[in-house]
Amino acid sequence: MRIDIPYVRRYVREFISIMEPLIKDAKQIEPAEMIGVLRAVLDYDRFITDDDIPSPDDEKIANINQLQLSANRYADIKSLLTYTETFQDEISNDKNGLSLMTVHKAKGLEFPVVCLTGMIEGLMPHKQGDIEEERRIAFVGASRAMKLLYLSYSFSYMGRAAKKSSFLDEMMGKNAA
């Protein structure tokens, strides 16, 4: 079933209009500048603090300021992302919180509820990946759930029609078509 929600479409269009030029110019924009632009355009500081005028003393603002300052040391987004992969993850003990992570980061952990998104052909399994390794990665993600597991896929991806992952049929005990 497909539900048409106009305000969601509008927000997605707004987001795309913000992100497309940034993605197009990503190689020309330095990482610190990219972070600054995203903070300004998305009003990110206010979003993370829920304050009309975010205080520079706020811990969340201080963290994003430190990230932006650190980003000055990198010439491109790829090198900044390589750097950020070295950060040690801190798993919160907040039982009401949400952890957003890659399947690789979730290995060895369990959660009451797990949502695996992007279950489409070409993404999971990845079109350039070894099918058995991709299957193992999908299993790792699915097996993190203690009580509930949500699996989702979209009808389109990157502006093109998408096909649901063959792994979904495998998980449901159906023959992959």
Tab-separated table of C-alpha atoms in Angstrom:
chain	number	residue	atom	x	y	z
A	1	MET	CA	0.000	0.000	0.000
A	2	ARG	CA	1.325	3.442	-0.895
A	3	ILE	CA	0.182	6.443	1.102
A	4	ASP	CA	0.570	9.927	-0.370
A	5	ILE	CA	1.352	12.488	2.310
A	6	PRO	CA	1.849	15.930	0.705
A	7	TYR	CA	3.793	17.517	3.579
A	8	VAL	CA	6.300	14.648	3.558
A	9	ARG	CA	6.796	15.122	-0.167
A	10	ARG	CA	7.354	18.846	0.397
A	11	TYR	CA	9.930	18.222	3.151
A	12	VAL	CA	11.746	15.676	1.009
A	13	ARG	CA	11.842	18.160	-1.886
A	14	GLU	CA	13.189	20.874	0.452
A	15	PHE	CA	15.846	18.505	1.768
A	16	ILE	CA	16.870	17.499	-1.752
A	17	SER	CA	17.094	21.153	-2.804
A	18	ILE	CA	19.474	21.753	0.116
A	19	MET	CA	21.571	18.629	-0.366
A	20	GLU	CA	21.909	18.426	-4.180
A	21	PRO	CA	24.179	21.489	-4.550
A	22	LEU	CA	26.233	20.415	-1.534
A	23	ILE	CA	26.723	16.924	-2.926
A	24	LYS	CA	27.537	18.321	-6.369
A	25	ASP	CA	30.143	20.717	-4.934
A	26	ALA	CA	31.395	18.368	-2.193
A	27	LYS	CA	34.850	18.093	-3.759
A	28	GLN	CA	35.261	21.876	-3.849
A	29	ILE	CA	33.894	22.594	-0.355
A	30	GLU	CA	36.204	22.027	2.602
A	31	PRO	CA	34.745	19.857	5.391
A	32	ALA	CA	34.584	22.657	7.995
A	33	GLU	CA	32.739	24.870	5.524
A	34	MET	CA	30.339	22.002	4.699
A	35	ILE	CA	29.566	21.525	8.397
A	36	GLY	CA	28.995	25.276	8.759
A	37	VAL	CA	26.651	25.383	5.780
A	38	LEU	CA	24.658	22.394	7.049
A	39	ARG	CA	24.420	23.896	10.530
A	40	ALA	CA	23.099	27.148	9.112
A	41	VAL	CA	20.742	25.803	6.432
A	42	LEU	CA	19.266	23.072	8.635
A	43	ASP	CA	19.215	25.302	11.749
A	44	TYR	CA	20.975	22.346	13.338
A	45	ASP	CA	22.157	24.073	16.531
A	46	ARG	CA	18.617	24.983	17.505
A	47	PHE	CA	17.418	21.499	16.575
A	48	ILE	CA	19.889	19.699	18.855
A	49	THR	CA	19.299	22.007	21.828
A	50	ASP	CA	15.594	22.829	21.502
A	51	ASP	CA	16.516	26.424	22.455
A	52	ASP	CA	15.500	29.461	20.418
A	53	ILE	CA	18.999	30.863	20.933
A	54	PRO	CA	21.465	28.008	21.487
A	55	SER	CA	24.090	28.717	24.133
A	56	PRO	CA	27.744	28.135	23.195
A	57	ASP	CA	28.096	26.597	26.676
A	58	ASP	CA	25.668	23.814	25.777
A	59	GLU	CA	27.513	20.471	25.607
A	60	LYS	CA	25.938	19.531	22.268
A	61	ILE	CA	26.892	22.872	20.724
A	62	ALA	CA	30.407	22.545	22.134
A	63	ASN	CA	30.688	19.088	20.538
A	64	ILE	CA	29.577	20.268	17.107
A	65	ASN	CA	31.883	23.288	17.407
A	66	GLN	CA	34.763	20.917	18.177
A	67	LEU	CA	33.888	18.739	15.185
A	68	GLN	CA	33.823	21.769	12.903
A	69	LEU	CA	37.135	22.988	14.342
A	70	SER	CA	38.686	19.536	13.831
A	71	ALA	CA	37.348	19.462	10.271
A	72	ASN	CA	39.659	22.386	9.433
A	73	ARG	CA	42.539	19.898	9.447
A	74	TYR	CA	41.132	17.946	6.484
A	75	ALA	CA	41.145	18.909	2.835
A	76	ASP	CA	38.190	16.768	1.796
A	77	ILE	CA	35.134	15.009	3.152
A	78	LYS	CA	36.582	11.527	2.578
A	79	SER	CA	39.597	12.167	4.822
A	80	LEU	CA	37.351	13.680	7.515
A	81	LEU	CA	35.082	10.634	7.413
A	82	THR	CA	38.099	8.335	7.665
A	83	TYR	CA	39.125	10.297	10.767
A	84	THR	CA	35.654	10.085	12.333
A	85	GLU	CA	35.651	6.290	11.925
A	86	THR	CA	38.401	6.182	14.561
A	87	PHE	CA	36.082	7.609	17.235
A	88	GLN	CA	35.214	5.187	19.958
A	89	ASP	CA	31.493	4.635	20.100
A	90	GLU	CA	29.750	5.354	23.353
A	91	ILE	CA	26.626	3.304	23.826
A	92	SER	CA	24.197	5.137	26.055
A	93	ASN	CA	22.435	3.391	28.896
A	94	ASP	CA	19.378	5.573	28.262
A	95	LYS	CA	16.615	2.989	27.926
A	96	ASN	CA	14.354	5.568	26.256
A	97	GLY	CA	16.959	6.517	23.676
A	98	LEU	CA	17.668	5.477	20.142
A	99	SER	CA	20.979	4.265	18.733
A	100	LEU	CA	21.645	4.875	15.067
A	101	MET	CA	24.523	2.792	13.747
A	102	THR	CA	25.782	0.650	10.943
A	103	VAL	CA	25.316	-3.113	11.028
A	104	HIS	CA	29.072	-3.446	11.531
A	105	LYS	CA	28.958	-1.251	14.660
A	106	ALA	CA	26.041	-3.295	16.044
A	107	LYS	CA	27.958	-6.578	15.924
A	108	GLY	CA	27.968	-8.196	19.357
A	109	LEU	CA	25.197	-5.934	20.712
A	110	GLU	CA	21.498	-6.605	21.213
A	111	PHE	CA	18.543	-4.240	21.316
A	112	PRO	CA	14.851	-4.721	22.174
A	113	VAL	CA	13.835	-3.233	18.808
A	114	VAL	CA	15.884	-3.139	15.613
A	115	CYS	CA	14.971	-1.384	12.356
A	116	LEU	CA	16.902	-2.391	9.240
A	117	THR	CA	16.275	0.109	6.473
A	118	GLY	CA	17.375	0.107	2.860
A	119	MET	CA	16.585	-3.535	2.172
A	120	ILE	CA	16.730	-3.090	-1.608
A	121	GLU	CA	18.690	-4.860	-4.328
A	122	GLY	CA	21.943	-3.056	-4.963
A	123	LEU	CA	22.132	-1.762	-1.400
A	124	MET	CA	21.481	-4.872	0.713
A	125	PRO	CA	22.868	-6.957	-0.900
A	126	HIS	CA	25.313	-4.426	-2.267
A	127	LYS	CA	25.702	-4.742	-6.031
A	128	GLN	CA	29.504	-5.021	-5.773
A	129	GLY	CA	29.603	-7.248	-2.687
A	130	ASP	CA	30.067	-10.975	-2.309
A	131	ILE	CA	26.531	-12.380	-1.926
A	132	GLU	CA	27.435	-14.688	0.969
A	133	GLU	CA	29.203	-11.884	2.855
A	134	GLU	CA	26.228	-9.612	2.229
A	135	ARG	CA	23.876	-12.342	3.517
A	136	ARG	CA	26.018	-12.687	6.660
A	137	ILE	CA	25.905	-8.912	7.223
A	138	ALA	CA	22.098	-8.902	6.846
A	139	PHE	CA	21.885	-11.771	9.338
A	140	VAL	CA	24.066	-9.880	11.830
A	141	GLY	CA	21.735	-6.885	11.590
A	142	ALA	CA	18.567	-8.942	11.938
A	143	SER	CA	19.905	-11.005	14.817
A	144	ARG	CA	20.513	-7.874	16.958
A	145	ALA	CA	16.773	-7.728	17.722
A	146	MET	CA	15.659	-9.198	21.044
A	147	LYS	CA	11.897	-8.569	20.681
A	148	LEU	CA	10.980	-6.732	17.476
A	149	LEU	CA	12.614	-6.531	14.075
A	150	TYR	CA	11.438	-4.075	11.441
A	151	LEU	CA	12.656	-4.511	7.875
A	152	SER	CA	11.943	-1.818	5.316
A	153	TYR	CA	12.579	-1.020	1.694
A	154	SER	CA	11.577	1.826	-0.577
A	155	PHE	CA	9.928	1.851	-3.972
A	156	SER	CA	12.626	4.169	-5.276
A	157	TYR	CA	16.242	4.944	-4.449
A	158	MET	CA	18.403	7.789	-5.743
A	159	GLY	CA	15.622	8.833	-8.124
A	160	ARG	CA	15.225	5.384	-9.677
A	161	ALA	CA	12.773	2.549	-9.176
A	162	ALA	CA	14.003	0.095	-6.561
A	163	LYS	CA	13.373	-3.616	-6.078
A	164	LYS	CA	13.061	-5.098	-2.615
A	165	SER	CA	16.009	-7.142	-1.442
A	166	SER	CA	15.981	-10.848	-2.190
A	167	PHE	CA	17.076	-11.249	1.438
A	168	LEU	CA	13.579	-10.223	2.562
A	169	ASP	CA	12.021	-13.194	0.796
A	170	GLU	CA	14.732	-15.464	2.218
A	171	MET	CA	14.009	-14.191	5.737
A	172	MET	CA	10.297	-14.749	5.246
A	173	GLY	CA	10.881	-18.297	3.985
A	174	LYS	CA	9.827	-17.514	0.427
A	175	ASN	CA	11.831	-18.346	-2.677
A	176	ALA	CA	13.698	-15.270	-3.883
A	177	ALA	CA	12.393	-14.187	-7.272
